[in-house]
XYZ file of C-alpha atoms in Angstrom:
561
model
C -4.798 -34.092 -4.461
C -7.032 -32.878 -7.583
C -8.557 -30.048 -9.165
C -10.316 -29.756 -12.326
C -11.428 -26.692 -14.236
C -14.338 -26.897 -16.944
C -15.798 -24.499 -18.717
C -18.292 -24.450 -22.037
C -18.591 -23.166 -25.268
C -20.329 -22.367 -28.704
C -19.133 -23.494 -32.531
C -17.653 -19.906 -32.284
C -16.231 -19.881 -28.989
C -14.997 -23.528 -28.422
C -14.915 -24.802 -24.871
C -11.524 -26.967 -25.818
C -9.927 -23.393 -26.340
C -9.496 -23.766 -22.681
C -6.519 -25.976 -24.191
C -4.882 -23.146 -25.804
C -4.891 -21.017 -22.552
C -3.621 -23.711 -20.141
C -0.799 -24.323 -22.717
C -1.467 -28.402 -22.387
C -3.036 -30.271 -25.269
C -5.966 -32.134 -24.485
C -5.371 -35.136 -26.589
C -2.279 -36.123 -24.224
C -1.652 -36.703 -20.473
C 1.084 -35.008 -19.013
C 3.511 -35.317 -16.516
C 5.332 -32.560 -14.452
C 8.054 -33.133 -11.706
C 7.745 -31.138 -8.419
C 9.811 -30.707 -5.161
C 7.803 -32.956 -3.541
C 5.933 -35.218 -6.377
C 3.975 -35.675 -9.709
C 1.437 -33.350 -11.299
C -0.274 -35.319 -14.270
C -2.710 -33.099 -16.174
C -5.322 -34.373 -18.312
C -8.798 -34.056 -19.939
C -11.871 -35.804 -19.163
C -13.382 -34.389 -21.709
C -12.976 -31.830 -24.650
C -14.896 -30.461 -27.298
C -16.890 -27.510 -28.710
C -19.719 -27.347 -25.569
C -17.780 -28.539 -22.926
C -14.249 -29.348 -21.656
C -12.540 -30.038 -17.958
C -9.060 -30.088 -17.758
C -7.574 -31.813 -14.272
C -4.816 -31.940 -12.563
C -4.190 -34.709 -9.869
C -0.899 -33.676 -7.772
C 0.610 -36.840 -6.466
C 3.010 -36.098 -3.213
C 5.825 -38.705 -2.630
C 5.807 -38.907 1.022
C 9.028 -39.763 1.585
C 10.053 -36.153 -0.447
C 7.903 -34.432 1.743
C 9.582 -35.756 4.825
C 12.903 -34.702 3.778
C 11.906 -31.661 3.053
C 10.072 -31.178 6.368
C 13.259 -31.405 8.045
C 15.390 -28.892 9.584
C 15.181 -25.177 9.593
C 15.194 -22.327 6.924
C 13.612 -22.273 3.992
C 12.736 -25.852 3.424
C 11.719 -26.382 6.984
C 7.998 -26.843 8.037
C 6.826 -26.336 11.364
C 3.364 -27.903 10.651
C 4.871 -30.710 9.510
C 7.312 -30.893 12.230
C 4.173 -32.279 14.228
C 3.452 -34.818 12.089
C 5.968 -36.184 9.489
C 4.549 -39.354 9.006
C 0.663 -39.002 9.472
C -0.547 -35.941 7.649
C -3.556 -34.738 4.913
C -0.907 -33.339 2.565
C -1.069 -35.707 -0.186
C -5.116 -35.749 -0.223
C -5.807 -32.052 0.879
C -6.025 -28.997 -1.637
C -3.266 -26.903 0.521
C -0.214 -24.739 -0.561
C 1.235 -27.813 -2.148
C -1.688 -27.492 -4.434
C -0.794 -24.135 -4.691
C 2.655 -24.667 -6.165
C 1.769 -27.219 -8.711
C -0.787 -24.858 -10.023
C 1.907 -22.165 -10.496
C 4.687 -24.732 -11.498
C 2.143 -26.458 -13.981
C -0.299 -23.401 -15.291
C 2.541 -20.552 -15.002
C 1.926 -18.928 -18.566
C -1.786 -19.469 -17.908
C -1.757 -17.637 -14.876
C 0.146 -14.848 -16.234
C -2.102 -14.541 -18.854
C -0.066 -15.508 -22.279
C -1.164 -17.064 -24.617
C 1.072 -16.927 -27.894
C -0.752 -18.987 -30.582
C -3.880 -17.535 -29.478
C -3.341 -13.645 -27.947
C -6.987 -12.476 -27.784
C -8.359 -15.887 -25.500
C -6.598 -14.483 -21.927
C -8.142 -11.311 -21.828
C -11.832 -12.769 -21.974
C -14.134 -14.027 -19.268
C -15.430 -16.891 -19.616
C -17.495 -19.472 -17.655
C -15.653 -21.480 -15.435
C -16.604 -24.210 -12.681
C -13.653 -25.369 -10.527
C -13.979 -28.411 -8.327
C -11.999 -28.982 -5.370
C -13.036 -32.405 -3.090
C -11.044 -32.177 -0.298
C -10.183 -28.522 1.082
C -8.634 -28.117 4.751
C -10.100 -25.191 6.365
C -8.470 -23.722 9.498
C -10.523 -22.372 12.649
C -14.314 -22.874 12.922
C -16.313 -20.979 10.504
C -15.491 -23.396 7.673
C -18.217 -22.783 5.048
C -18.343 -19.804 6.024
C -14.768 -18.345 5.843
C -15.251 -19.811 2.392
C -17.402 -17.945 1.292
C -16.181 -14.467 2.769
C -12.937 -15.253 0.964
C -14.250 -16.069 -2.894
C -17.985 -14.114 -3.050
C -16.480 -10.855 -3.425
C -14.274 -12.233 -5.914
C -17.488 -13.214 -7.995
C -17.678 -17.016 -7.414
C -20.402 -18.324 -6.761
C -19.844 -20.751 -4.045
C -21.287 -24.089 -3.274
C -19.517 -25.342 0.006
C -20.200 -28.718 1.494
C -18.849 -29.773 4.766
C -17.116 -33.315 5.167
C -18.455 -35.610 7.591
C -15.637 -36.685 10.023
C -17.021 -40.460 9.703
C -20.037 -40.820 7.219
C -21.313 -43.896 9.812
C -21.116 -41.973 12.938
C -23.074 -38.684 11.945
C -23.100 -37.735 15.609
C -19.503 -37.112 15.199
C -19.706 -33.988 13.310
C -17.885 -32.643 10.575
C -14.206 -32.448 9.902
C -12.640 -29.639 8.728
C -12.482 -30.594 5.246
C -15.289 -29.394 2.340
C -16.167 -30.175 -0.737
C -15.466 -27.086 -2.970
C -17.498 -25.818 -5.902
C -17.002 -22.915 -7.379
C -18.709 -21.203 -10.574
C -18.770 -17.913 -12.527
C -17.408 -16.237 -15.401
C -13.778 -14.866 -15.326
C -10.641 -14.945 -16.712
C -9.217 -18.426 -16.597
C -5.319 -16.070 -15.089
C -7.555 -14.455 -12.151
C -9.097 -17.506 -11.580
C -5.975 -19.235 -10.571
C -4.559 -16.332 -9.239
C -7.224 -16.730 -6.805
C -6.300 -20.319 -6.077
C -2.553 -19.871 -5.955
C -3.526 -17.040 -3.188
C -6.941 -18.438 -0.914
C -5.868 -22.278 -0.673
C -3.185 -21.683 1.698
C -5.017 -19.028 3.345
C -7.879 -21.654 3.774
C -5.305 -24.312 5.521
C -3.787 -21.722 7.487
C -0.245 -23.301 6.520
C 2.309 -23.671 4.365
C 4.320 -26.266 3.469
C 7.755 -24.411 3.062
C 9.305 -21.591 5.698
C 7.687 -18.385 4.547
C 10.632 -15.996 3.320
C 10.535 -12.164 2.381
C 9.985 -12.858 -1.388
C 6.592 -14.297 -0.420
C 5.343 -10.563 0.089
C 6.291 -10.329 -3.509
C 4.504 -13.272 -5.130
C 1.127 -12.190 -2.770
C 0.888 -9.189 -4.358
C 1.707 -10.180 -7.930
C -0.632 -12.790 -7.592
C -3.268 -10.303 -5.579
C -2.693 -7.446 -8.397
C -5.907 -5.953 -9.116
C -8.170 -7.871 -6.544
C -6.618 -8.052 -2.942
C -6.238 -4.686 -2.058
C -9.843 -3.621 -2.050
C -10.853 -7.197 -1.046
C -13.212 -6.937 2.380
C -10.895 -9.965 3.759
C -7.654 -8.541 2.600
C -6.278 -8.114 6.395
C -7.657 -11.804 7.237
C -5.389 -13.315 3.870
C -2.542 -11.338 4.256
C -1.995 -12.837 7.800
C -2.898 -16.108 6.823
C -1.135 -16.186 3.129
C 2.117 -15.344 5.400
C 1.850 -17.562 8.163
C 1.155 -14.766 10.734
C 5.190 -13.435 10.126
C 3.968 -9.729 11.345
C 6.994 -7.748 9.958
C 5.868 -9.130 6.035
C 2.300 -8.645 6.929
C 2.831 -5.102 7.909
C 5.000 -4.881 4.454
C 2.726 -6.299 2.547
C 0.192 -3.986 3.931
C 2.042 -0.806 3.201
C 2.264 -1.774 -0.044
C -1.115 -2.938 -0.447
C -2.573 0.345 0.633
C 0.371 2.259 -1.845
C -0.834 0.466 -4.877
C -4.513 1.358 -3.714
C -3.752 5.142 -3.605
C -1.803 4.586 -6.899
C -4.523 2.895 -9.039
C -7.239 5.333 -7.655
C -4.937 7.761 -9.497
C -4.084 6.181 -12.194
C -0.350 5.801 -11.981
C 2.097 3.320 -10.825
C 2.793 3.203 -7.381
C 6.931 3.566 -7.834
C 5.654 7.067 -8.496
C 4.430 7.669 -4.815
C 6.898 6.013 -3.015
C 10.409 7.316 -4.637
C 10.042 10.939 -3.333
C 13.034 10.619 -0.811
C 16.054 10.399 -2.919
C 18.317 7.646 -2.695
C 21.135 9.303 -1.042
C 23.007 8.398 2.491
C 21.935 9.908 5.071
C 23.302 10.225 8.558
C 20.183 9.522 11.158
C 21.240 11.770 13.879
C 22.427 15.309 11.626
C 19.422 18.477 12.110
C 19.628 18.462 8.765
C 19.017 16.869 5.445
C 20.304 13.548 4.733
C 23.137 13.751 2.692
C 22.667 17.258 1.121
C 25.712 18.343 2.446
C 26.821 20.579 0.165
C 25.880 22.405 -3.229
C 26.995 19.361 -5.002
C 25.319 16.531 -3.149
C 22.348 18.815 -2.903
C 22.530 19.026 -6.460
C 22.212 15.251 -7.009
C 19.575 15.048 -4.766
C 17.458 17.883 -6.878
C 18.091 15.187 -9.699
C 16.953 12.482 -7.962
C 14.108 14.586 -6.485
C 12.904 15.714 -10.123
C 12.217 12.249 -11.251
C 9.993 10.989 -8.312
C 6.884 11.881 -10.443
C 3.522 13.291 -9.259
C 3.871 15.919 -6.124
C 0.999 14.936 -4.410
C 3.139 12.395 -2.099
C 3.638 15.225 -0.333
C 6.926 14.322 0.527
C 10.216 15.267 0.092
C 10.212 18.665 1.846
C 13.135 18.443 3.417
C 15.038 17.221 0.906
C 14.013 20.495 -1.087
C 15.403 22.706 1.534
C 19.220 21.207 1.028
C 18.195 21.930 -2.521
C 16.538 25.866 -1.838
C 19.765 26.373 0.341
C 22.352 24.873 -2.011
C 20.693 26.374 -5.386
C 20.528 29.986 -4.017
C 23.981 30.314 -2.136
C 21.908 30.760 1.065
C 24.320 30.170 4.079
C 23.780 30.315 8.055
C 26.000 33.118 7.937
C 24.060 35.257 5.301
C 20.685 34.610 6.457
C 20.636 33.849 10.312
C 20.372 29.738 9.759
C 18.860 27.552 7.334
C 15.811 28.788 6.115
C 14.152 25.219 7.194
C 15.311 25.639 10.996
C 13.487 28.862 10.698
C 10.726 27.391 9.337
C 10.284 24.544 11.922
C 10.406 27.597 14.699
C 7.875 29.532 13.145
C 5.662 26.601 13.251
C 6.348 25.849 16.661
C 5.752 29.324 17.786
C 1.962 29.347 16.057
C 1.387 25.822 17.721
C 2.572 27.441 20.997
C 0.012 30.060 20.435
C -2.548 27.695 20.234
C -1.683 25.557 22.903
C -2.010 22.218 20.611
C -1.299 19.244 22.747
C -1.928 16.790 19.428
C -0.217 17.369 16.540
C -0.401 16.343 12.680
C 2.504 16.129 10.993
C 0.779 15.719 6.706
C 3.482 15.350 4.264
C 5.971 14.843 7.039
C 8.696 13.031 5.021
C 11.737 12.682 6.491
C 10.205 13.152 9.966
C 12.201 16.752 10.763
C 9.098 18.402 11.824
C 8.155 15.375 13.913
C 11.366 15.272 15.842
C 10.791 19.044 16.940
C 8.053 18.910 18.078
C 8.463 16.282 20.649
C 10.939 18.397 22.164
C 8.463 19.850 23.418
C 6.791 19.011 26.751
C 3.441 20.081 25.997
C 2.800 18.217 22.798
C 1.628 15.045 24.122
C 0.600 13.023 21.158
C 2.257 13.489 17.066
C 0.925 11.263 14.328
C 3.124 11.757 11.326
C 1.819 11.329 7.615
C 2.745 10.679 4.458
C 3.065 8.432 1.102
C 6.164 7.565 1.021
C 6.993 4.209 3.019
C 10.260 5.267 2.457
C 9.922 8.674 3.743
C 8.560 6.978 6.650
C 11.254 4.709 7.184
C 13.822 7.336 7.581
C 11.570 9.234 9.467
C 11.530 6.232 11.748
C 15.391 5.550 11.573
C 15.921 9.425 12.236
C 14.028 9.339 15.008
C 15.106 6.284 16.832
C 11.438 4.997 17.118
C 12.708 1.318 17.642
C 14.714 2.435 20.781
C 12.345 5.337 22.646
C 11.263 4.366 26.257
C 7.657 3.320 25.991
C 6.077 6.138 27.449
C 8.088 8.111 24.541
C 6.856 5.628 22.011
C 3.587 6.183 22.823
C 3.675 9.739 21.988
C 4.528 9.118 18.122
C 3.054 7.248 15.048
C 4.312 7.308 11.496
C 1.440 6.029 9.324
C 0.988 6.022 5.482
C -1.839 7.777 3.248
C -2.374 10.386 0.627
C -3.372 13.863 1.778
C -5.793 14.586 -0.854
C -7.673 11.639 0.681
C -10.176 11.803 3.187
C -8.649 10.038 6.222
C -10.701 8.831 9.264
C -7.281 8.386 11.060
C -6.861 12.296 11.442
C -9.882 13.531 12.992
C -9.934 14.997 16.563
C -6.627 16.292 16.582
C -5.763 19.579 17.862
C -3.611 21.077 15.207
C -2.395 20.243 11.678
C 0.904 21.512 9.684
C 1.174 21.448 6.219
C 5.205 22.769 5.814
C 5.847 23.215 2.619
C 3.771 20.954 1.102
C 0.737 22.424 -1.260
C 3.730 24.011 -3.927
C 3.769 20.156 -4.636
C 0.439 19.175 -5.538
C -1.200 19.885 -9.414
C -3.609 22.660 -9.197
C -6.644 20.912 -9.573
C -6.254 18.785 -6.688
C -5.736 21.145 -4.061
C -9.237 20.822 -3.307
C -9.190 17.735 -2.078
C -6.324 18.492 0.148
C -8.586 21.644 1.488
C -11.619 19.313 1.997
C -9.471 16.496 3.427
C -7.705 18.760 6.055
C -10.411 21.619 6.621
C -13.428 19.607 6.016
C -12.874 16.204 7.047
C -10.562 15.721 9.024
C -11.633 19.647 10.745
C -8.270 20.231 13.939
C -8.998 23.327 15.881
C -5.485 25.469 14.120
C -3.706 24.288 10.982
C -0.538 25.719 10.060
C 0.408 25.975 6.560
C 3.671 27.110 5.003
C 5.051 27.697 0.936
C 7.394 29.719 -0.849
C 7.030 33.184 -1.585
C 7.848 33.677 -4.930
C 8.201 37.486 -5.471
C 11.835 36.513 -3.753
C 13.038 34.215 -5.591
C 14.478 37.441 -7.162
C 16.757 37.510 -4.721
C 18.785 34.557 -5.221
C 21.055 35.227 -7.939
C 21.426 31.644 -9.140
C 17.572 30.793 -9.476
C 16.979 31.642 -12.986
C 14.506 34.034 -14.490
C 11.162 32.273 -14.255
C 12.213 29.014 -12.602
C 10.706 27.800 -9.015
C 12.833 26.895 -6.516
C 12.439 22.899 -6.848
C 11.586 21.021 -10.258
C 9.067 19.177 -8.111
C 6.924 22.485 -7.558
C 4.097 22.864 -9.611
C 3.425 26.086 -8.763
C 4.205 29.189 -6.193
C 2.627 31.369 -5.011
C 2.935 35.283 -4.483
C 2.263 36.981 -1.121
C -1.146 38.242 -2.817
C -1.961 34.902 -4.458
C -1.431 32.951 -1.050
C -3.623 35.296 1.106
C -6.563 35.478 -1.368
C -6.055 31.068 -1.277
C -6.332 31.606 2.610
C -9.173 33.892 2.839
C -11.057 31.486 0.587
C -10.411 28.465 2.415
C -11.290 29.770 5.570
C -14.497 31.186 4.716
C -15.561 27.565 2.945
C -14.865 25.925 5.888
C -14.986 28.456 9.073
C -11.655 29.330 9.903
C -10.166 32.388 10.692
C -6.205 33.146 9.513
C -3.741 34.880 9.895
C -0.479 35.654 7.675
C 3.304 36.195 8.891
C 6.521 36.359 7.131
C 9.114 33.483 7.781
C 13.348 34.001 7.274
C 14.818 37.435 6.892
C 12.440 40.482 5.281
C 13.224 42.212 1.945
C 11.402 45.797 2.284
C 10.310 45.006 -1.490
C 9.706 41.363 -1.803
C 8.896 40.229 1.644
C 9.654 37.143 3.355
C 11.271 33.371 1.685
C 8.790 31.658 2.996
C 4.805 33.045 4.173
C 2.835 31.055 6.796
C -0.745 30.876 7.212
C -2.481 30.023 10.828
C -5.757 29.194 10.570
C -8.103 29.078 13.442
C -11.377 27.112 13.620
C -13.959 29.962 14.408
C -15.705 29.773 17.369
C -19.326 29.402 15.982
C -18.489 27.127 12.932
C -20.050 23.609 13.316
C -18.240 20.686 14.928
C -17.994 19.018 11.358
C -18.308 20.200 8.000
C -20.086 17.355 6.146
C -20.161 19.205 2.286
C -17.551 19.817 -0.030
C -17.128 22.220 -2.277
C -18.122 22.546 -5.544
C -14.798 21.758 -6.860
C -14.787 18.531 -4.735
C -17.946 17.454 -5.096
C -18.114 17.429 -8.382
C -16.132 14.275 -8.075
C -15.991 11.672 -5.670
C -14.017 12.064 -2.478
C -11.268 9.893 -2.497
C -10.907 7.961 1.121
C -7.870 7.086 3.423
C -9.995 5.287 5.856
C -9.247 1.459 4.691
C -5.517 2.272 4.890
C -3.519 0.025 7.445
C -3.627 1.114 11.670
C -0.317 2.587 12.275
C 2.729 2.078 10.817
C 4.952 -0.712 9.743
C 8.284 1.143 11.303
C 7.270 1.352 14.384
């Protein structure tokens, strides 16, 4: 099994640095021990225009055996098949893979001590691969889909099942070429990744860690790689509960890097607090103390724009103000939810969004009720979503039930083809939690994009925050908020949005009425007018002067289903 990488060079820019960044000197052969063999690295040749480092990976068959035995981690169902007759120890597969990793591990992290500044520069690289197993029957072809975009240029050559008998056909081997200038740490990266998506196998049993290594390995590259469903699969051996993982976080570190941030940032705004699946309420917010925690917790989950969370704030709105069932006629969320069922009611909305849905509260009312037929939950936060999931017993509903519900993950300042053609959409109280100047995105995502018939939108009033005695002077209600809005402030928001985008609204009061202050909460039901257009294809000024962020490559459905 071999692989060699050259590359070329000036008197300033010496080729045989290509020594310094694999970390092996080219004036000695080396040996390294694997599971299952030898790796022996060497240099053809070295010097100030050219240099090719190899590595030839030599498999001790009877290792391989023993580790092909059994079940677990070290089991192999390919090999299973055939432990004594196989292409392992000639074919660039997942063996490969792991001698790469084992062999060029600083390389392929991108260190470099003696020489910091050579990892972080593209050079040009040609790697040569003789034998390569491809799976299914597009060969060359799948090749190619799978490296192009990565900027190889590829030169693919089919292997002739028997050179004498041309009539035979081809095998499912090629000859491998590829050339272009990168860094030498993505290059591998790509190798470590695409081999044993090429063989369609793996040596070892594929365990949950794997999901980990793809995506430190696919960091920066597979997530908006065309192929990226195809390797996922592949790279996993077809386990579907780590591809769906691996796909929720795929699509969370794409919404994270569009923005700049790390994706921990998205995906921590349920706190970490025990919750009890079945309670109406919030999980584990059952008192001012625990709701207290979870306010901490809450405050640290960085950017609002998750739109998640919600619930979690109303333990904290209830527990920070002293409001009680008793002194206000039930929790101010319950009233909330009722509210919003009462508008959909009005509308008659059969198909429901749920955007920002979180803990899935929302979701669960509203198929209680026998004319919503169809309720596709949304939000950031996988782990919102899992909760949501848990809360709502989606693993155990009858499949007519089932069929009525789908939690799926995306950002709701994104446009998102998922969320067209639905009847109505709620946004409970999640706008307070996105920065200012992104809120038109949200607008043009919900009013222009994605365009339901009625959306419902709900935030806090905050001309009463006066009356809760323990909500200092000047403070919101939740850390998290980044702003809120007065009863004048939120109808002049409304009457804009609907006029950019051809609503109609109306305003009501939510939870119990101060004569001075109004209402804890205002709500907003907004009606598509009867003679807007079906779609509304422009955005804004304030949107357009950047470009629309999109939803639509994120993953079908949802990985707690």
């Amino acid at each position: 099994m071999f692989v060699s990488i050259s590359t070329t060079g000036t008197a300033e820019d010496p080729a045989s640095d290509l020594g310094f960044l694999l970390h092996k000197h080219p004036d000695k052969v080396q040996r390294f021990d694997t599971a299952h063999g030898s790796a022996h690295v060497f240099y053809p040749e070295s010097g100030e225009r050219a240099c090719t480092a190899a590595l030839l990976l030599e498999v001790d068959p009877a290792a391989l055996l023993r580790q092909g035995r059994g079940k677990g981690r070290s089991g192999s169902p390919d090999l299973a098949l055939a432990q004594y007759v196989n292409d392992r120890p000639y074919a660039a597969s997942s063996l490969l893979a792991v001698a790469l990793r084992t062999v060029y591990r600083s390389a392929m992290k991108g260190e470099c001590a003696h020489r910091p500044e050579l990892p972080g520069r593209a050079r040009p690289l040609r790697i040569a691969l003789p034998a390569v197993p491809v799976a299914g029957g597009d060969g060359p072809a799948l090749v190619e889909r799978l490296f192009a975009p990565l900027g190889w240029r590829v030169d693919v050559r089919p292997v002739p099942l028997d050179e004498s008998f041309p009539e035979w056909g081809d095998s499912r081997y090629v000859r491998l070429e590829l050339t272009g200038t990168l860094r030498l740490a993505d290059a591998l990266q790509h190798l470590y990744v695409l081999l044993p998506v090429l063989d369609g196998a793996k040596h070892y049993w594929v365990a949950p860690d794997e999901v980990d290594k793809l995506l430190a390995a696919g960091q920066g590259w597979l997530a908006d790689h065309p192929e990226r469903a195809l390797i996922v699969r592949r790279y996993l051996s077809r386990r579907w509960s780590l591809t769906r993982l691996a796909t929720e976080r795929l699509a969370l570190a794409r919404l994270a890097e569009a923005d700049d941030r790390e994706a921990e940032e998205f995906d921590n705004a349920v706190p970490d607090v025990p919750e009890n699946p079945d309670a109406e309420g919030t999980p584990g917010a059952t008192d001012a103390t625990d709701a207290t925690d979870a306010t901490e917790e809450v405050n640290t989950a960085g950017p609002a724009e998750r739109a998640a969370g919600a619930d979690a704030a109303d333990a904290v709105d209830a527990a920070r103000t002293g409001e009680t069932d008793r002194e206000r006629g039930g929790p101010l969320a319950a009233q909330r939810r009722t509210a919003i069922l009462a508008a959909l009611a009005r509308t008659g909305a059969a198909r429901v969004l749920d955007l920002g849905c979180g803990q899935g509260e929302l979701v669960g009312a509203l198929l209680k009720e026998p004319r919503v037929t169809e309720v596709l939950g949304v939000d950031v936060s996988s782990r919102a979503l899992t909760i949501a999931a848990r809360r709502l017993h989606l693993d155990r509903l009858p499949e007519r039930q089932a069929r009525r519900v789908k939690l799926v993950q995306g950002a709701l300042t994104y446009t998102d083809a998922r969320l067209k053609g639905y009847d109505a959409a709620v946004l409970c109280e999640v706008i307070e939690h996105l920065d200012l100047p992104r809120l038109p995105a949200l607008e043009y995502a919900v009013f222009g994009a994605a365009r339901p018939a009625a959306v419902v939108v709900t935030t806090p009033n905050a001309e009463y925050n006066v009356r809760w005695e323990t909500l200092p002077a000047g403070r919101m209600r939740h850390d998290d908020h980044r702003f809120e809005w007065s009863r004048a402030e939120f109808a002049a928001w409304t009457r804009r949005v609907a006029e950019a985008y051809g609503y109609t609204v109306d305003l009501e009061p939510v939870g119990p009425l101060d004569p001075e202050v109004g209402a804890p909460t205002q709500l907003a039901h907004f009606r598509l007018a009867p003679d807007a257009p079906e779609t509304h294809s422009e955005a804004p000024a304030a949107v357009a002067a950047a470009t629309v962020p999109s939803n639509d490559l994120a993953p079908e459905g949802s990985a707690h289903r």
